[in-house]
Amino acid sequence: MPAPVLTQEESRLFSEAVFEKLASRDAGMIKEAEDSVNSFTRIKMREDGFYRRIMPPVPISNDELDRQSWTDKPVKVIDKEPDSPAAISIPFATLPSNLYIKGPRYQVMFDRIATPRFTKDVDELRTWIMDIRQVLSDNAIKDMLAEEDGKFLRAVNTAIVGPSLVVPTSGTVQYEVIAGGITRDTLFDGLKVMPNTPSNLEVHLMLVNNITIKEVCKFTHNEMGGTLSEDIMRKGGRSRNSWGSSGS
């Protein structure tokens, strides 16, 4: 239902009432003002970030940080699982060779994500019906989440080097181009890339954008199986469990 059209005088009185409630110290009045200014035209869709759903952040306190001689910036040194040679069969009365224990480590550097500082003359807020400060605050949070997502994708693209190129840390190709579009066969061929590395990692979560997921909706009943294809066609491809994994 469209919002009622206010006259100039009604808009002025409404803005003054909202401003008075926002300036009030009464929590009930402030809540009432916030509820009154939730009608506005949105021109851009902003979504919540996906990076924190894939890799939940780990809070760290000041006493957990590690000092470094070459920088004043905060650093955290993380131990990495050591590699060990395979077991061998040996005859009786024989000892295996000694292996000196070594463990790799890596540094985690920190970065700051920020938005511009928004300023506004308090008296100019009298002419606004919506709470422009709250809208900008909400959008700024999602903009920062989008920046996190972008940095995560750039890190992943750097780690897998490039199409058909061997990743130095795993010794295998982890960026494979699979021809044939998105079908049942090519989808499961893609799921075999990660388990085919020395780490034997299984796929538990898939990140698919809102355009690509629509290709999955083209699957026929025989490709999808059961009534799942009908559910996706009617209800969409939102987060669901598939192949023992959850996708979003």
Short mmCIF file of C-alpha atoms in Angstrom, two decimals:
data_model
loop_
_atom_site.label_atom_id
_atom_site.label_comp_id
_atom_site.label_asym_id
_atom_site.label_seq_id
_atom_site.Cartn_x
_atom_site.Cartn_y
_atom_site.Cartn_z
CA MET A 1 0.00 0.00 0.00
CA PRO A 2 1.57 3.37 -1.00
CA ALA A 3 2.40 5.86 1.73
CA PRO A 4 -0.04 8.80 2.05
CA VAL A 5 1.04 12.02 0.39
CA LEU A 6 1.55 14.82 2.90
CA THR A 7 1.10 18.48 2.19
CA GLN A 8 3.99 20.86 2.75
CA GLU A 9 2.52 22.05 6.04
CA GLU A 10 1.84 18.46 7.23
CA SER A 11 5.40 17.45 6.34
CA ARG A 12 6.79 20.42 8.29
CA LEU A 13 4.74 19.56 11.38
CA PHE A 14 5.64 15.90 11.11
CA SER A 15 9.38 16.67 10.83
CA GLU A 16 9.22 19.00 13.84
CA ALA A 17 7.47 16.32 15.91
CA VAL A 18 10.05 13.72 14.95
CA PHE A 19 12.90 16.09 15.73
CA GLU A 20 11.48 16.82 19.18
CA LYS A 21 11.17 13.10 19.92
CA LEU A 22 14.71 12.42 18.72
CA ALA A 23 15.98 15.19 20.99
CA SER A 24 14.06 13.75 23.93
CA ARG A 25 15.78 11.65 26.59
CA ASP A 26 12.72 9.49 27.00
CA ALA A 27 13.50 6.04 25.56
CA GLY A 28 9.86 5.51 24.62
CA MET A 29 9.73 8.77 22.68
CA ILE A 30 12.95 7.93 20.83
CA LYS A 31 11.60 4.48 19.89
CA GLU A 32 8.39 6.08 18.66
CA ALA A 33 10.37 8.48 16.50
CA GLU A 34 12.42 5.65 15.04
CA ASP A 35 9.28 3.71 14.16
CA SER A 36 7.83 6.77 12.43
CA VAL A 37 10.64 7.22 9.93
CA ASN A 38 10.92 3.83 8.29
CA SER A 39 9.28 4.72 4.97
CA PHE A 40 11.63 5.66 2.15
CA THR A 41 12.52 4.61 -1.40
CA ARG A 42 15.45 2.20 -1.58
CA ILE A 43 17.40 2.33 -4.85
CA LYS A 44 20.16 -0.23 -4.24
CA MET A 45 20.07 -3.73 -2.80
CA ARG A 46 22.73 -4.35 -0.16
CA GLU A 47 23.18 -7.84 1.23
CA ASP A 48 24.82 -9.15 4.37
CA GLY A 49 28.39 -10.33 3.96
CA PHE A 50 29.21 -13.99 3.24
CA TYR A 51 32.83 -14.03 4.42
CA ARG A 52 31.92 -14.24 8.11
CA ARG A 53 29.55 -17.13 7.39
CA ILE A 54 32.34 -19.07 5.69
CA MET A 55 35.13 -18.17 8.12
CA PRO A 56 33.70 -16.84 11.39
CA PRO A 57 36.00 -14.19 12.91
CA VAL A 58 38.02 -15.08 15.99
CA PRO A 59 38.20 -12.26 18.57
CA ILE A 60 41.69 -11.53 19.88
CA SER A 61 42.68 -9.52 22.94
CA ASN A 62 45.71 -7.28 23.40
CA ASP A 63 47.60 -9.82 25.51
CA GLU A 64 47.31 -12.39 22.69
CA LEU A 65 49.13 -10.20 20.18
CA ASP A 66 52.79 -10.87 19.34
CA ARG A 67 55.42 -8.14 19.11
CA GLN A 68 57.69 -7.95 16.08
CA SER A 69 60.97 -6.09 15.75
CA TRP A 70 60.25 -4.84 12.25
CA THR A 71 56.83 -3.23 12.83
CA ASP A 72 54.71 -1.49 15.44
CA LYS A 73 51.52 -2.88 13.94
CA PRO A 74 49.68 -5.70 15.74
CA VAL A 75 50.71 -9.20 14.64
CA LYS A 76 49.56 -12.67 15.64
CA VAL A 77 51.79 -15.71 15.01
CA ILE A 78 49.82 -18.91 14.38
CA ASP A 79 51.24 -22.43 14.51
CA LYS A 80 50.61 -24.60 11.49
CA GLU A 81 50.13 -28.37 11.49
CA PRO A 82 53.54 -30.01 10.89
CA ASP A 83 54.03 -32.46 8.08
CA SER A 84 55.22 -35.98 8.82
CA PRO A 85 56.54 -38.72 6.52
CA ALA A 86 54.53 -41.83 5.89
CA ALA A 87 54.95 -44.88 8.10
CA ILE A 88 57.13 -47.75 6.84
CA SER A 89 57.49 -51.42 7.60
CA ILE A 90 60.78 -52.46 9.22
CA PRO A 91 62.17 -55.82 10.31
CA PHE A 92 62.40 -56.89 13.94
CA ALA A 93 65.37 -55.69 16.02
CA THR A 94 65.53 -52.55 13.88
CA LEU A 95 64.83 -48.97 14.92
CA PRO A 96 63.32 -46.34 12.65
CA SER A 97 65.33 -43.29 11.67
CA ASN A 98 65.09 -40.19 13.85
CA LEU A 99 63.16 -37.19 12.60
CA TYR A 100 63.78 -33.84 14.26
CA ILE A 101 60.50 -32.13 15.07
CA LYS A 102 59.86 -28.86 13.27
CA GLY A 103 56.65 -26.94 12.93
CA PRO A 104 55.83 -24.15 10.47
CA ARG A 105 54.27 -20.87 11.57
CA TYR A 106 52.73 -17.93 9.82
CA GLN A 107 51.90 -14.33 10.66
CA VAL A 108 48.45 -12.83 10.69
CA MET A 109 48.48 -9.11 9.93
CA PHE A 110 45.59 -6.81 10.72
CA ASP A 111 43.87 -4.19 8.62
CA ARG A 112 41.32 -1.52 9.33
CA ILE A 113 38.11 -1.15 7.33
CA ALA A 114 36.31 2.17 7.58
CA THR A 115 33.73 4.28 5.81
CA PRO A 116 33.77 8.06 5.29
CA ARG A 117 32.74 10.20 8.24
CA PHE A 118 29.20 11.43 7.72
CA THR A 119 28.37 14.92 8.95
CA LYS A 120 25.14 16.87 8.97
CA ASP A 121 23.94 20.11 10.51
CA VAL A 122 21.51 19.10 13.24
CA ASP A 123 18.99 21.75 12.20
CA GLU A 124 18.87 20.35 8.65
CA LEU A 125 17.54 17.10 10.10
CA ARG A 126 14.26 18.92 10.71
CA THR A 127 13.37 18.63 7.00
CA TRP A 128 13.89 14.86 6.83
CA ILE A 129 11.01 12.46 7.34
CA MET A 130 13.15 9.33 7.41
CA ASP A 131 15.99 8.93 9.89
CA ILE A 132 18.78 9.52 7.40
CA ARG A 133 21.42 8.90 10.05
CA GLN A 134 20.14 5.40 10.80
CA VAL A 135 19.83 4.57 7.10
CA LEU A 136 23.40 5.65 6.40
CA SER A 137 24.61 3.78 9.47
CA ASP A 138 22.94 0.54 8.34
CA ASN A 139 24.23 0.93 4.78
CA ALA A 140 27.74 1.72 6.01
CA ILE A 141 27.86 -1.55 7.95
CA LYS A 142 26.89 -3.51 4.85
CA ASP A 143 29.44 -1.57 2.80
CA MET A 144 32.15 -2.66 5.24
CA LEU A 145 30.97 -6.26 5.00
CA ALA A 146 31.17 -5.99 1.21
CA GLU A 147 34.77 -4.78 1.53
CA GLU A 148 35.53 -7.82 3.72
CA ASP A 149 33.99 -10.09 1.09
CA GLY A 150 36.07 -8.50 -1.66
CA LYS A 151 39.32 -8.91 0.27
CA PHE A 152 38.43 -12.56 0.96
CA LEU A 153 37.78 -13.30 -2.73
CA ARG A 154 41.02 -11.58 -3.75
CA ALA A 155 42.93 -13.69 -1.22
CA VAL A 156 41.35 -16.89 -2.55
CA ASN A 157 42.12 -15.95 -6.16
CA THR A 158 45.74 -15.26 -5.20
CA ALA A 159 46.05 -18.57 -3.35
CA ILE A 160 44.81 -20.69 -6.26
CA VAL A 161 47.18 -18.83 -8.65
CA GLY A 162 45.15 -19.10 -11.88
CA PRO A 163 43.31 -21.42 -14.29
CA SER A 164 45.11 -24.74 -14.90
CA LEU A 165 48.18 -23.61 -12.92
CA VAL A 166 49.77 -25.70 -10.18
CA VAL A 167 49.44 -24.27 -6.67
CA PRO A 168 52.95 -24.34 -5.09
CA THR A 169 51.70 -25.23 -1.59
CA SER A 170 49.66 -28.26 -2.70
CA GLY A 171 51.45 -29.30 -5.90
CA THR A 172 48.13 -29.70 -7.73
CA VAL A 173 45.83 -27.63 -9.92
CA GLN A 174 43.04 -26.17 -7.81
CA TYR A 175 41.61 -23.75 -10.36
CA GLU A 176 40.06 -25.98 -13.00
CA VAL A 177 37.91 -24.81 -15.89
CA ILE A 178 35.21 -27.40 -16.49
CA ALA A 179 33.49 -27.10 -19.86
CA GLY A 180 29.86 -27.92 -20.51
CA GLY A 181 28.07 -25.37 -18.34
CA ILE A 182 26.45 -26.23 -15.03
CA THR A 183 25.04 -29.74 -15.22
CA ARG A 184 24.83 -32.63 -12.80
CA ASP A 185 28.07 -34.07 -14.23
CA THR A 186 30.08 -30.83 -14.24
CA LEU A 187 28.80 -29.89 -10.77
CA PHE A 188 30.15 -33.08 -9.24
CA ASP A 189 33.37 -32.79 -11.27
CA GLY A 190 33.85 -29.46 -9.52
CA LEU A 191 33.31 -31.09 -6.14
CA LYS A 192 36.25 -33.43 -6.83
CA VAL A 193 38.86 -30.66 -7.06
CA MET A 194 39.44 -30.09 -3.33
CA PRO A 195 39.51 -33.78 -2.27
CA ASN A 196 42.10 -34.37 -5.00
CA THR A 197 44.73 -32.35 -3.09
CA PRO A 198 47.23 -33.73 -0.53
CA SER A 199 45.03 -32.23 2.23
CA ASN A 200 42.06 -34.42 1.18
CA LEU A 201 39.62 -31.63 2.03
CA GLU A 202 35.94 -32.30 1.38
CA VAL A 203 33.56 -29.59 0.20
CA HIS A 204 31.14 -28.63 2.97
CA LEU A 205 30.06 -25.18 1.82
CA MET A 206 29.52 -23.71 -1.63
CA LEU A 207 29.45 -20.00 -2.44
CA VAL A 208 27.27 -19.25 -5.46
CA ASN A 209 26.16 -15.83 -6.64
CA ASN A 210 22.54 -14.98 -7.33
CA ILE A 211 23.03 -15.25 -11.11
CA THR A 212 24.83 -18.60 -11.29
CA ILE A 213 22.41 -20.35 -8.94
CA LYS A 214 19.67 -19.80 -11.51
CA GLU A 215 21.46 -22.26 -13.79
CA VAL A 216 20.79 -24.95 -11.19
CA CYS A 217 17.09 -24.14 -11.46
CA LYS A 218 17.28 -25.42 -15.07
CA PHE A 219 18.01 -28.95 -13.88
CA THR A 220 15.39 -31.43 -15.03
CA HIS A 221 13.64 -33.89 -12.76
CA ASN A 222 16.05 -36.61 -13.84
CA GLU A 223 19.13 -34.48 -13.12
CA MET A 224 17.96 -33.20 -9.74
CA GLY A 225 16.00 -36.22 -8.63
CA GLY A 226 12.81 -36.45 -6.61
CA THR A 227 10.87 -33.25 -5.98
CA LEU A 228 13.93 -31.10 -5.26
CA SER A 229 13.91 -29.59 -8.75
CA GLU A 230 10.27 -28.59 -8.26
CA ASP A 231 11.04 -27.06 -4.85
CA ILE A 232 13.89 -24.95 -6.28
CA MET A 233 11.72 -23.82 -9.18
CA ARG A 234 8.84 -22.80 -6.91
CA LYS A 235 10.69 -21.63 -3.76
CA GLY A 236 14.09 -20.56 -5.11
CA GLY A 237 17.64 -21.72 -4.45
CA ARG A 238 18.12 -20.35 -0.95
CA SER A 239 20.41 -21.97 1.61
CA ARG A 240 19.69 -25.69 1.83
CA ASN A 241 21.45 -28.98 2.49
CA SER A 242 22.69 -30.79 -0.61
CA TRP A 243 25.04 -33.77 -0.96
CA GLY A 244 25.58 -33.72 2.80
CA SER A 245 26.68 -30.06 2.59
CA SER A 246 25.03 -26.71 3.09
CA GLY A 247 25.07 -24.23 0.23
CA SER A 248 24.20 -20.58 0.02
#
